[in-house]
JSON list of C-alpha atoms in Angstrom, two decimals:
[
{"chain": "S", "resi": 1, "resn": "GLU", "atom": "CA", "xyz": [7.95, -2.94, 16.61]},
{"chain": "S", "resi": 2, "resn": "LEU", "atom": "CA", "xyz": [5.99, -4.93, 14.36]},
{"chain": "S", "resi": 3, "resn": "LYS", "atom": "CA", "xyz": [7.16, -4.50, 11.06]},
{"chain": "S", "resi": 4, "resn": "VAL", "atom": "CA", "xyz": [6.48, -5.83, 7.35]},
{"chain": "S", "resi": 5, "resn": "GLU", "atom": "CA", "xyz": [9.12, -5.98, 4.87]},
{"chain": "S", "resi": 6, "resn": "GLN", "atom": "CA", "xyz": [8.67, -6.73, 1.20]},
{"chain": "S", "resi": 7, "resn": "ASN", "atom": "CA", "xyz": [11.34, -7.27, -1.09]},
{"chain": "S", "resi": 8, "resn": "PRO", "atom": "CA", "xyz": [12.40, -6.33, -3.75]},
{"chain": "S", "resi": 9, "resn": "LEU", "atom": "CA", "xyz": [10.98, -2.93, -3.91]},
{"chain": "S", "resi": 10, "resn": "PHE", "atom": "CA", "xyz": [11.13, -2.67, -7.54]},
{"chain": "S", "resi": 11, "resn": "LEU", "atom": "CA", "xyz": [11.53, -5.31, -10.27]},
{"chain": "S", "resi": 12, "resn": "SER", "atom": "CA", "xyz": [11.57, -5.22, -13.89]},
{"chain": "S", "resi": 13, "resn": "MET", "atom": "CA", "xyz": [11.47, -8.23, -15.76]},
{"chain": "S", "resi": 14, "resn": "GLN", "atom": "CA", "xyz": [10.42, -9.76, -19.11]},
{"chain": "S", "resi": 15, "resn": "GLU", "atom": "CA", "xyz": [7.22, -11.51, -20.30]},
{"chain": "S", "resi": 16, "resn": "GLY", "atom": "CA", "xyz": [7.49, -14.94, -19.84]},
{"chain": "S", "resi": 17, "resn": "LYS", "atom": "CA", "xyz": [10.00, -15.26, -16.66]},
{"chain": "S", "resi": 18, "resn": "ASN", "atom": "CA", "xyz": [9.03, -16.54, -13.23]},
{"chain": "S", "resi": 19, "resn": "TYR", "atom": "CA", "xyz": [9.65, -14.73, -10.34]},
{"chain": "S", "resi": 20, "resn": "THR", "atom": "CA", "xyz": [8.84, -14.40, -6.58]},
{"chain": "S", "resi": 21, "resn": "ILE", "atom": "CA", "xyz": [8.23, -11.66, -4.19]},
{"chain": "S", "resi": 22, "resn": "TYR", "atom": "CA", "xyz": [8.77, -12.06, -0.46]},
{"chain": "S", "resi": 23, "resn": "CYS", "atom": "CA", "xyz": [6.66, -10.74, 2.77]},
{"chain": "S", "resi": 24, "resn": "ASN", "atom": "CA", "xyz": [8.68, -10.88, 6.14]},
{"chain": "S", "resi": 25, "resn": "TYR", "atom": "CA", "xyz": [6.90, -9.94, 8.98]},
{"chain": "S", "resi": 26, "resn": "SER", "atom": "CA", "xyz": [8.04, -9.58, 12.66]},
{"chain": "S", "resi": 27, "resn": "THR", "atom": "CA", "xyz": [4.85, -10.71, 14.84]},
{"chain": "S", "resi": 28, "resn": "THR", "atom": "CA", "xyz": [2.70, -13.61, 15.34]},
{"chain": "S", "resi": 29, "resn": "SER", "atom": "CA", "xyz": [0.00, -13.57, 12.80]},
{"chain": "S", "resi": 30, "resn": "ASP", "atom": "CA", "xyz": [-2.43, -16.16, 11.08]},
{"chain": "S", "resi": 31, "resn": "ARG", "atom": "CA", "xyz": [-3.56, -13.59, 8.67]},
{"chain": "S", "resi": 32, "resn": "LEU", "atom": "CA", "xyz": [-1.55, -12.27, 5.92]},
{"chain": "S", "resi": 33, "resn": "TYR", "atom": "CA", "xyz": [-3.37, -10.45, 2.91]},
{"chain": "S", "resi": 34, "resn": "TRP", "atom": "CA", "xyz": [-1.93, -9.32, -1.01]},
{"chain": "S", "resi": 35, "resn": "TYR", "atom": "CA", "xyz": [-3.18, -6.45, -2.83]},
{"chain": "S", "resi": 36, "resn": "ARG", "atom": "CA", "xyz": [-2.51, -5.04, -6.02]},
{"chain": "S", "resi": 37, "resn": "GLN", "atom": "CA", "xyz": [-2.70, -1.40, -6.75]},
{"chain": "S", "resi": 38, "resn": "ASP", "atom": "CA", "xyz": [-2.84, 0.44, -10.47]},
{"chain": "S", "resi": 39, "resn": "PRO", "atom": "CA", "xyz": [-1.42, 3.64, -10.64]},
{"chain": "S", "resi": 40, "resn": "GLY", "atom": "CA", "xyz": [-3.91, 6.32, -9.47]},
{"chain": "S", "resi": 41, "resn": "LYS", "atom": "CA", "xyz": [-6.18, 3.69, -8.26]},
{"chain": "S", "resi": 42, "resn": "SER", "atom": "CA", "xyz": [-7.12, 2.09, -4.88]},
{"chain": "S", "resi": 43, "resn": "LEU", "atom": "CA", "xyz": [-6.39, -1.34, -3.81]},
{"chain": "S", "resi": 44, "resn": "GLU", "atom": "CA", "xyz": [-7.66, -4.69, -5.59]},
{"chain": "S", "resi": 45, "resn": "SER", "atom": "CA", "xyz": [-7.37, -7.79, -3.21]},
{"chain": "S", "resi": 46, "resn": "LEU", "atom": "CA", "xyz": [-6.10, -10.47, -4.37]},
{"chain": "S", "resi": 47, "resn": "PHE", "atom": "CA", "xyz": [-5.19, -13.05, -1.57]},
{"chain": "S", "resi": 48, "resn": "VAL", "atom": "CA", "xyz": [-6.33, -13.67, 1.87]},
{"chain": "S", "resi": 49, "resn": "LEU", "atom": "CA", "xyz": [-4.46, -16.42, 3.91]},
{"chain": "S", "resi": 50, "resn": "LEU", "atom": "CA", "xyz": [-5.66, -17.38, 7.07]},
{"chain": "S", "resi": 51, "resn": "SER", "atom": "CA", "xyz": [-3.41, -20.51, 8.27]},
{"chain": "S", "resi": 52, "resn": "ASN", "atom": "CA", "xyz": [-0.12, -22.01, 8.04]},
{"chain": "S", "resi": 53, "resn": "GLY", "atom": "CA", "xyz": [0.62, -23.49, 4.84]},
{"chain": "S", "resi": 54, "resn": "ALA", "atom": "CA", "xyz": [-2.31, -21.99, 3.20]},
{"chain": "S", "resi": 55, "resn": "VAL", "atom": "CA", "xyz": [-1.50, -21.49, -0.54]},
{"chain": "S", "resi": 56, "resn": "LYS", "atom": "CA", "xyz": [-4.07, -19.97, -2.84]},
{"chain": "S", "resi": 57, "resn": "GLN", "atom": "CA", "xyz": [-3.68, -19.38, -6.88]},
{"chain": "S", "resi": 58, "resn": "GLU", "atom": "CA", "xyz": [-5.61, -17.04, -9.27]},
{"chain": "S", "resi": 59, "resn": "GLY", "atom": "CA", "xyz": [-4.42, -17.18, -12.89]},
{"chain": "S", "resi": 60, "resn": "ARG", "atom": "CA", "xyz": [-0.38, -16.95, -12.70]},
{"chain": "S", "resi": 61, "resn": "LEU", "atom": "CA", "xyz": [-0.21, -15.54, -9.09]},
{"chain": "S", "resi": 62, "resn": "MET", "atom": "CA", "xyz": [0.31, -18.02, -6.28]},
{"chain": "S", "resi": 63, "resn": "ALA", "atom": "CA", "xyz": [0.36, -16.97, -2.42]},
{"chain": "S", "resi": 64, "resn": "SER", "atom": "CA", "xyz": [1.62, -19.00, 0.35]},
{"chain": "S", "resi": 65, "resn": "LEU", "atom": "CA", "xyz": [2.23, -18.38, 4.01]},
{"chain": "S", "resi": 66, "resn": "ASP", "atom": "CA", "xyz": [4.70, -19.92, 6.55]},
{"chain": "S", "resi": 67, "resn": "THR", "atom": "CA", "xyz": [3.78, -18.40, 9.56]},
{"chain": "S", "resi": 68, "resn": "LYS", "atom": "CA", "xyz": [6.35, -20.08, 11.81]},
{"chain": "S", "resi": 69, "resn": "ALA", "atom": "CA", "xyz": [9.02, -18.25, 9.25]},
{"chain": "S", "resi": 70, "resn": "ARG", "atom": "CA", "xyz": [6.59, -15.40, 9.30]},
{"chain": "S", "resi": 71, "resn": "LEU", "atom": "CA", "xyz": [7.07, -15.50, 5.48]},
{"chain": "S", "resi": 72, "resn": "SER", "atom": "CA", "xyz": [4.73, -15.23, 2.86]},
{"chain": "S", "resi": 73, "resn": "THR", "atom": "CA", "xyz": [5.62, -15.40, -1.10]},
{"chain": "S", "resi": 74, "resn": "LEU", "atom": "CA", "xyz": [3.85, -14.06, -3.94]},
{"chain": "S", "resi": 75, "resn": "HIS", "atom": "CA", "xyz": [4.91, -16.13, -6.74]},
{"chain": "S", "resi": 76, "resn": "ILE", "atom": "CA", "xyz": [4.28, -14.92, -10.35]},
{"chain": "S", "resi": 77, "resn": "THR", "atom": "CA", "xyz": [4.36, -17.60, -13.47]},
{"chain": "S", "resi": 78, "resn": "ALA", "atom": "CA", "xyz": [4.93, -16.78, -16.87]},
{"chain": "S", "resi": 79, "resn": "ALA", "atom": "CA", "xyz": [4.39, -13.19, -16.51]},
{"chain": "S", "resi": 80, "resn": "VAL", "atom": "CA", "xyz": [2.65, -10.82, -18.83]},
{"chain": "S", "resi": 81, "resn": "HIS", "atom": "CA", "xyz": [2.60, -7.36, -18.98]},
{"chain": "S", "resi": 82, "resn": "ASP", "atom": "CA", "xyz": [-0.95, -7.05, -17.36]},
{"chain": "S", "resi": 83, "resn": "LEU", "atom": "CA", "xyz": [0.63, -7.91, -14.22]},
{"chain": "S", "resi": 84, "resn": "SER", "atom": "CA", "xyz": [2.35, -4.72, -14.12]},
{"chain": "S", "resi": 85, "resn": "ALA", "atom": "CA", "xyz": [1.43, -2.79, -10.80]},
{"chain": "S", "resi": 86, "resn": "THR", "atom": "CA", "xyz": [2.42, -2.45, -7.35]},
{"chain": "S", "resi": 87, "resn": "TYR", "atom": "CA", "xyz": [2.06, -5.34, -5.06]},
{"chain": "S", "resi": 88, "resn": "PHE", "atom": "CA", "xyz": [1.43, -4.88, -1.11]},
{"chain": "S", "resi": 89, "resn": "CYS", "atom": "CA", "xyz": [1.09, -7.25, 1.79]},
{"chain": "S", "resi": 90, "resn": "ALA", "atom": "CA", "xyz": [-0.26, -6.62, 4.78]},
{"chain": "S", "resi": 91, "resn": "VAL", "atom": "CA", "xyz": [-0.76, -8.36, 7.84]},
{"chain": "S", "resi": 92, "resn": "ASP", "atom": "CA", "xyz": [-3.71, -8.27, 10.40]},
{"chain": "S", "resi": 93, "resn": "LEU", "atom": "CA", "xyz": [-3.09, -7.18, 14.01]},
{"chain": "S", "resi": 94, "resn": "ASP", "atom": "CA", "xyz": [-5.23, -9.68, 15.86]},
{"chain": "S", "resi": 95, "resn": "SER", "atom": "CA", "xyz": [-6.77, -7.27, 18.27]},
{"chain": "S", "resi": 96, "resn": "ASN", "atom": "CA", "xyz": [-8.38, -4.70, 16.12]},
{"chain": "S", "resi": 97, "resn": "TYR", "atom": "CA", "xyz": [-8.12, -5.89, 12.30]},
{"chain": "S", "resi": 98, "resn": "GLN", "atom": "CA", "xyz": [-5.74, -3.23, 11.77]},
{"chain": "S", "resi": 99, "resn": "LEU", "atom": "CA", "xyz": [-3.41, -4.28, 8.73]},
{"chain": "S", "resi": 100, "resn": "ILE", "atom": "CA", "xyz": [0.12, -3.18, 9.06]},
{"chain": "S", "resi": 101, "resn": "TRP", "atom": "CA", "xyz": [1.55, -2.69, 5.46]},
{"chain": "S", "resi": 102, "resn": "GLY", "atom": "CA", "xyz": [4.50, -3.59, 3.75]},
{"chain": "S", "resi": 103, "resn": "ALA", "atom": "CA", "xyz": [6.60, -0.77, 1.47]},
{"chain": "S", "resi": 104, "resn": "GLY", "atom": "CA", "xyz": [5.12, -2.46, -1.82]},
{"chain": "S", "resi": 105, "resn": "THR", "atom": "CA", "xyz": [6.92, -3.93, -4.56]},
{"chain": "S", "resi": 106, "resn": "LYS", "atom": "CA", "xyz": [6.36, -2.01, -8.09]},
{"chain": "S", "resi": 107, "resn": "LEU", "atom": "CA", "xyz": [6.58, -4.62, -10.89]},
{"chain": "S", "resi": 108, "resn": "ILE", "atom": "CA", "xyz": [7.32, -3.92, -14.46]},
{"chain": "S", "resi": 109, "resn": "ILE", "atom": "CA", "xyz": [6.96, -6.50, -17.01]},
{"chain": "S", "resi": 110, "resn": "LYS", "atom": "CA", "xyz": [7.99, -5.66, -20.35]},
{"chain": "S", "resi": 111, "resn": "PRO", "atom": "CA", "xyz": [6.67, -7.20, -23.70]},
{"chain": "X", "resi": 1, "resn": "GLY", "atom": "CA", "xyz": [-19.40, -8.93, -3.99]},
{"chain": "X", "resi": 2, "resn": "ALA", "atom": "CA", "xyz": [-18.69, -6.31, -1.41]},
{"chain": "X", "resi": 3, "resn": "VAL", "atom": "CA", "xyz": [-18.61, -2.70, -2.87]},
{"chain": "X", "resi": 4, "resn": "VAL", "atom": "CA", "xyz": [-17.37, 0.34, -1.10]},
{"chain": "X", "resi": 5, "resn": "SER", "atom": "CA", "xyz": [-17.59, 3.73, -2.65]},
{"chain": "X", "resi": 6, "resn": "GLN", "atom": "CA", "xyz": [-16.06, 6.87, -1.81]},
{"chain": "X", "resi": 7, "resn": "HIS", "atom": "CA", "xyz": [-16.95, 10.90, -2.61]},
{"chain": "X", "resi": 8, "resn": "PRO", "atom": "CA", "xyz": [-15.65, 12.59, -4.22]},
{"chain": "X", "resi": 9, "resn": "SER", "atom": "CA", "xyz": [-13.05, 11.07, -6.25]},
{"chain": "X", "resi": 10, "resn": "ARG", "atom": "CA", "xyz": [-11.27, 13.96, -6.89]},
{"chain": "X", "resi": 11, "resn": "VAL", "atom": "CA", "xyz": [-11.25, 17.51, -5.09]},
{"chain": "X", "resi": 12, "resn": "ILE", "atom": "CA", "xyz": [-9.45, 20.59, -5.09]},
{"chain": "X", "resi": 13, "resn": "CYS", "atom": "CA", "xyz": [-9.81, 23.18, -2.53]},
{"chain": "X", "resi": 14, "resn": "LYS", "atom": "CA", "xyz": [-8.15, 26.42, -1.25]},
{"chain": "X", "resi": 15, "resn": "SER", "atom": "CA", "xyz": [-6.11, 26.97, 1.69]},
{"chain": "X", "resi": 16, "resn": "GLY", "atom": "CA", "xyz": [-8.25, 27.29, 4.89]},
{"chain": "X", "resi": 17, "resn": "THR", "atom": "CA", "xyz": [-11.18, 25.47, 3.61]},
{"chain": "X", "resi": 18, "resn": "SER", "atom": "CA", "xyz": [-12.90, 22.03, 5.02]},
{"chain": "X", "resi": 19, "resn": "VAL", "atom": "CA", "xyz": [-13.25, 19.07, 2.76]},
{"chain": "X", "resi": 20, "resn": "LYS", "atom": "CA", "xyz": [-15.69, 16.15, 3.45]},
{"chain": "X", "resi": 21, "resn": "ILE", "atom": "CA", "xyz": [-14.96, 12.50, 2.08]},
{"chain": "X", "resi": 22, "resn": "GLU", "atom": "CA", "xyz": [-17.55, 10.19, 2.38]},
{"chain": "X", "resi": 23, "resn": "CYS", "atom": "CA", "xyz": [-17.11, 6.11, 2.40]},
{"chain": "X", "resi": 24, "resn": "ARG", "atom": "CA", "xyz": [-19.82, 4.07, 1.86]},
{"chain": "X", "resi": 25, "resn": "SER", "atom": "CA", "xyz": [-20.32, 0.29, 2.36]},
{"chain": "X", "resi": 26, "resn": "LEU", "atom": "CA", "xyz": [-22.82, -0.35, -0.71]},
{"chain": "X", "resi": 27, "resn": "ASP", "atom": "CA", "xyz": [-24.08, -3.82, -0.24]},
{"chain": "X", "resi": 28, "resn": "PHE", "atom": "CA", "xyz": [-23.09, -4.78, 3.54]},
{"chain": "X", "resi": 29, "resn": "GLN", "atom": "CA", "xyz": [-22.95, -3.56, 6.90]},
{"chain": "X", "resi": 30, "resn": "ALA", "atom": "CA", "xyz": [-19.64, -2.32, 8.08]},
{"chain": "X", "resi": 31, "resn": "THR", "atom": "CA", "xyz": [-18.96, -1.73, 11.91]},
{"chain": "X", "resi": 32, "resn": "THR", "atom": "CA", "xyz": [-15.67, -1.03, 11.65]},
{"chain": "X", "resi": 33, "resn": "MET", "atom": "CA", "xyz": [-13.86, 1.10, 8.98]},
{"chain": "X", "resi": 34, "resn": "PHE", "atom": "CA", "xyz": [-10.54, 2.35, 8.45]},
{"chain": "X", "resi": 35, "resn": "TRP", "atom": "CA", "xyz": [-9.02, 5.51, 6.80]},
{"chain": "X", "resi": 36, "resn": "TYR", "atom": "CA", "xyz": [-5.91, 5.78, 5.17]},
{"chain": "X", "resi": 37, "resn": "ARG", "atom": "CA", "xyz": [-3.46, 8.21, 3.43]},
{"chain": "X", "resi": 38, "resn": "GLN", "atom": "CA", "xyz": [-1.11, 7.51, 0.65]},
{"chain": "X", "resi": 39, "resn": "PHE", "atom": "CA", "xyz": [1.62, 9.97, -0.59]},
{"chain": "X", "resi": 40, "resn": "PRO", "atom": "CA", "xyz": [2.97, 9.22, -4.10]},
{"chain": "X", "resi": 41, "resn": "LYS", "atom": "CA", "xyz": [5.15, 6.07, -4.49]},
{"chain": "X", "resi": 42, "resn": "GLN", "atom": "CA", "xyz": [4.59, 4.97, -1.15]},
{"chain": "X", "resi": 43, "resn": "SER", "atom": "CA", "xyz": [2.87, 2.85, 0.96]},
{"chain": "X", "resi": 44, "resn": "LEU", "atom": "CA", "xyz": [-0.52, 3.13, 2.99]},
{"chain": "X", "resi": 45, "resn": "MET", "atom": "CA", "xyz": [-0.80, 4.99, 6.53]},
{"chain": "X", "resi": 46, "resn": "LEU", "atom": "CA", "xyz": [-3.18, 4.27, 8.52]},
{"chain": "X", "resi": 47, "resn": "MET", "atom": "CA", "xyz": [-5.06, 7.48, 9.86]},
{"chain": "X", "resi": 48, "resn": "ALA", "atom": "CA", "xyz": [-7.89, 6.16, 12.01]},
{"chain": "X", "resi": 49, "resn": "THR", "atom": "CA", "xyz": [-10.18, 3.20, 12.91]},
{"chain": "X", "resi": 50, "resn": "SER", "atom": "CA", "xyz": [-13.77, 4.24, 12.77]},
{"chain": "X", "resi": 51, "resn": "ASN", "atom": "CA", "xyz": [-16.27, 2.30, 14.89]},
{"chain": "X", "resi": 52, "resn": "GLU", "atom": "CA", "xyz": [-20.10, 3.01, 14.16]},
{"chain": "X", "resi": 53, "resn": "GLY", "atom": "CA", "xyz": [-21.37, 4.99, 17.18]},
{"chain": "X", "resi": 54, "resn": "SER", "atom": "CA", "xyz": [-18.09, 5.55, 19.04]},
{"chain": "X", "resi": 55, "resn": "LYS", "atom": "CA", "xyz": [-15.35, 7.84, 18.73]},
{"chain": "X", "resi": 56, "resn": "ALA", "atom": "CA", "xyz": [-12.71, 6.99, 16.14]},
{"chain": "X", "resi": 57, "resn": "THR", "atom": "CA", "xyz": [-9.21, 5.81, 17.29]},
{"chain": "X", "resi": 58, "resn": "TYR", "atom": "CA", "xyz": [-6.52, 7.86, 16.11]},
{"chain": "X", "resi": 59, "resn": "GLU", "atom": "CA", "xyz": [-3.05, 6.56, 14.98]},
{"chain": "X", "resi": 60, "resn": "GLN", "atom": "CA", "xyz": [0.05, 8.22, 16.61]},
{"chain": "X", "resi": 61, "resn": "GLY", "atom": "CA", "xyz": [0.82, 11.60, 15.14]},
{"chain": "X", "resi": 62, "resn": "VAL", "atom": "CA", "xyz": [-2.86, 12.12, 13.49]},
{"chain": "X", "resi": 63, "resn": "GLU", "atom": "CA", "xyz": [-4.40, 15.32, 14.91]},
{"chain": "X", "resi": 64, "resn": "LYS", "atom": "CA", "xyz": [-7.67, 14.44, 15.50]},
{"chain": "X", "resi": 65, "resn": "ASP", "atom": "CA", "xyz": [-9.33, 17.97, 15.70]},
{"chain": "X", "resi": 66, "resn": "LYS", "atom": "CA", "xyz": [-7.97, 18.44, 12.12]},
{"chain": "X", "resi": 67, "resn": "PHE", "atom": "CA", "xyz": [-9.06, 15.19, 10.71]},
{"chain": "X", "resi": 68, "resn": "LEU", "atom": "CA", "xyz": [-12.42, 14.61, 12.22]},
{"chain": "X", "resi": 69, "resn": "ILE", "atom": "CA", "xyz": [-14.28, 11.22, 11.22]},
{"chain": "X", "resi": 70, "resn": "ASN", "atom": "CA", "xyz": [-17.93, 10.33, 11.69]},
{"chain": "X", "resi": 71, "resn": "HIS", "atom": "CA", "xyz": [-19.26, 6.87, 11.86]},
{"chain": "X", "resi": 72, "resn": "ALA", "atom": "CA", "xyz": [-23.14, 7.84, 12.11]},
{"chain": "X", "resi": 73, "resn": "SER", "atom": "CA", "xyz": [-24.28, 4.39, 10.25]},
{"chain": "X", "resi": 74, "resn": "LEU", "atom": "CA", "xyz": [-23.41, 0.90, 9.58]},
{"chain": "X", "resi": 75, "resn": "THR", "atom": "CA", "xyz": [-23.04, 1.99, 5.67]},
{"chain": "X", "resi": 76, "resn": "LEU", "atom": "CA", "xyz": [-21.15, 5.54, 6.06]},
{"chain": "X", "resi": 77, "resn": "SER", "atom": "CA", "xyz": [-17.98, 6.79, 7.39]},
{"chain": "X", "resi": 78, "resn": "THR", "atom": "CA", "xyz": [-17.11, 10.65, 6.74]},
{"chain": "X", "resi": 79, "resn": "LEU", "atom": "CA", "xyz": [-13.80, 11.97, 6.95]},
{"chain": "X", "resi": 80, "resn": "THR", "atom": "CA", "xyz": [-13.77, 15.61, 7.09]},
{"chain": "X", "resi": 81, "resn": "VAL", "atom": "CA", "xyz": [-10.31, 17.76, 6.97]},
{"chain": "X", "resi": 82, "resn": "THR", "atom": "CA", "xyz": [-10.58, 21.05, 8.42]},
{"chain": "X", "resi": 83, "resn": "SER", "atom": "CA", "xyz": [-8.67, 24.06, 7.65]},
{"chain": "X", "resi": 84, "resn": "ALA", "atom": "CA", "xyz": [-6.73, 22.29, 4.80]},
{"chain": "X", "resi": 85, "resn": "HIS", "atom": "CA", "xyz": [-3.39, 23.35, 3.55]},
{"chain": "X", "resi": 86, "resn": "PRO", "atom": "CA", "xyz": [-1.11, 22.38, 0.96]},
{"chain": "X", "resi": 87, "resn": "GLU", "atom": "CA", "xyz": [0.36, 19.71, 3.19]},
{"chain": "X", "resi": 88, "resn": "ASP", "atom": "CA", "xyz": [-3.22, 17.65, 3.29]},
{"chain": "X", "resi": 89, "resn": "SER", "atom": "CA", "xyz": [-2.68, 17.23, -0.28]},
{"chain": "X", "resi": 90, "resn": "SER", "atom": "CA", "xyz": [-2.85, 13.25, -0.52]},
{"chain": "X", "resi": 91, "resn": "PHE", "atom": "CA", "xyz": [-4.90, 10.01, -1.97]},
{"chain": "X", "resi": 92, "resn": "TYR", "atom": "CA", "xyz": [-7.03, 9.03, 1.08]},
{"chain": "X", "resi": 93, "resn": "ILE", "atom": "CA", "xyz": [-8.54, 5.54, 0.97]},
{"chain": "X", "resi": 94, "resn": "CYS", "atom": "CA", "xyz": [-11.12, 4.23, 2.92]},
{"chain": "X", "resi": 95, "resn": "SER", "atom": "CA", "xyz": [-11.79, 0.40, 3.81]},
{"chain": "X", "resi": 96, "resn": "ALA", "atom": "CA", "xyz": [-14.49, -1.70, 5.43]},
{"chain": "X", "resi": 97, "resn": "ARG", "atom": "CA", "xyz": [-14.71, -4.62, 7.29]},
{"chain": "X", "resi": 98, "resn": "ALA", "atom": "CA", "xyz": [-17.81, -6.73, 6.69]},
{"chain": "X", "resi": 99, "resn": "ASP", "atom": "CA", "xyz": [-19.42, -7.61, 9.71]},
{"chain": "X", "resi": 100, "resn": "ARG", "atom": "CA", "xyz": [-20.36, -11.09, 8.15]},
{"chain": "X", "resi": 101, "resn": "ASP", "atom": "CA", "xyz": [-16.78, -11.68, 7.19]},
{"chain": "X", "resi": 102, "resn": "GLU", "atom": "CA", "xyz": [-14.55, -11.15, 9.95]},
{"chain": "X", "resi": 103, "resn": "TYR", "atom": "CA", "xyz": [-10.86, -11.28, 7.78]},
{"chain": "X", "resi": 104, "resn": "GLU", "atom": "CA", "xyz": [-11.68, -9.32, 4.32]},
{"chain": "X", "resi": 105, "resn": "GLN", "atom": "CA", "xyz": [-11.42, -5.55, 4.34]},
{"chain": "X", "resi": 106, "resn": "TYR", "atom": "CA", "xyz": [-12.81, -3.84, 1.03]},
{"chain": "X", "resi": 107, "resn": "PHE", "atom": "CA", "xyz": [-11.35, -0.91, -0.05]},
{"chain": "X", "resi": 108, "resn": "GLY", "atom": "CA", "xyz": [-12.74, 2.24, -1.84]},
{"chain": "X", "resi": 109, "resn": "PRO", "atom": "CA", "xyz": [-11.52, 3.75, -5.09]},
{"chain": "X", "resi": 110, "resn": "GLY", "atom": "CA", "xyz": [-9.63, 6.73, -3.08]},
{"chain": "X", "resi": 111, "resn": "THR", "atom": "CA", "xyz": [-9.98, 10.58, -2.84]},
{"chain": "X", "resi": 112, "resn": "ARG", "atom": "CA", "xyz": [-7.36, 12.45, -4.42]},
{"chain": "X", "resi": 113, "resn": "LEU", "atom": "CA", "xyz": [-7.23, 16.00, -2.60]},
{"chain": "X", "resi": 114, "resn": "THR", "atom": "CA", "xyz": [-5.60, 18.74, -3.89]},
{"chain": "X", "resi": 115, "resn": "VAL", "atom": "CA", "xyz": [-5.23, 21.88, -1.43]},
{"chain": "X", "resi": 116, "resn": "THR", "atom": "CA", "xyz": [-3.89, 25.05, -3.22]}
]
């Protein structure tokens, strides 16, 4: 059974700190996605990682993919309150483009 | 950019009635669209994959006669919740895979359904 596991599921941190969210998955896949969801809203695409070793950065967020370890990380640098949200990773099943979702990480950044 | 709209954004209906939710890709063609359901504080649950011009593929446990999906054009998919019950209350989100971009899915803003 394909599983996508995120940890932690909940993270409360102070502004200015660094932290990493981990996403492990159980099947071979070269495509991994990170999304952000604000309360009551839909999903916003953050990163699409398409190959082993892919690294993408946008502002204070950086995502990486290790397909051999079946692991992706989302690193937050010098967190600010505006980054408070729930972050989801998802893995693409090659055959039909369906996304298998992690449980989400609720991130609260305190001023 | 690639924009997906959903209508309505919120709907309240009475038990036993049917509700139709529209999902449109505004500036791209989408052969494939997906319908998700999300309960509070939970992840997304894929309900079905909708392909233009063919029958939708439903996930295990999703009643196809209750959740009718029609993908009649390359820019429009509809989800009809038939004979709605309070347990159908949820946040429904659609996404569309652009034909021009194999790897990206674009999400609609979601529809919050409340069945009284």
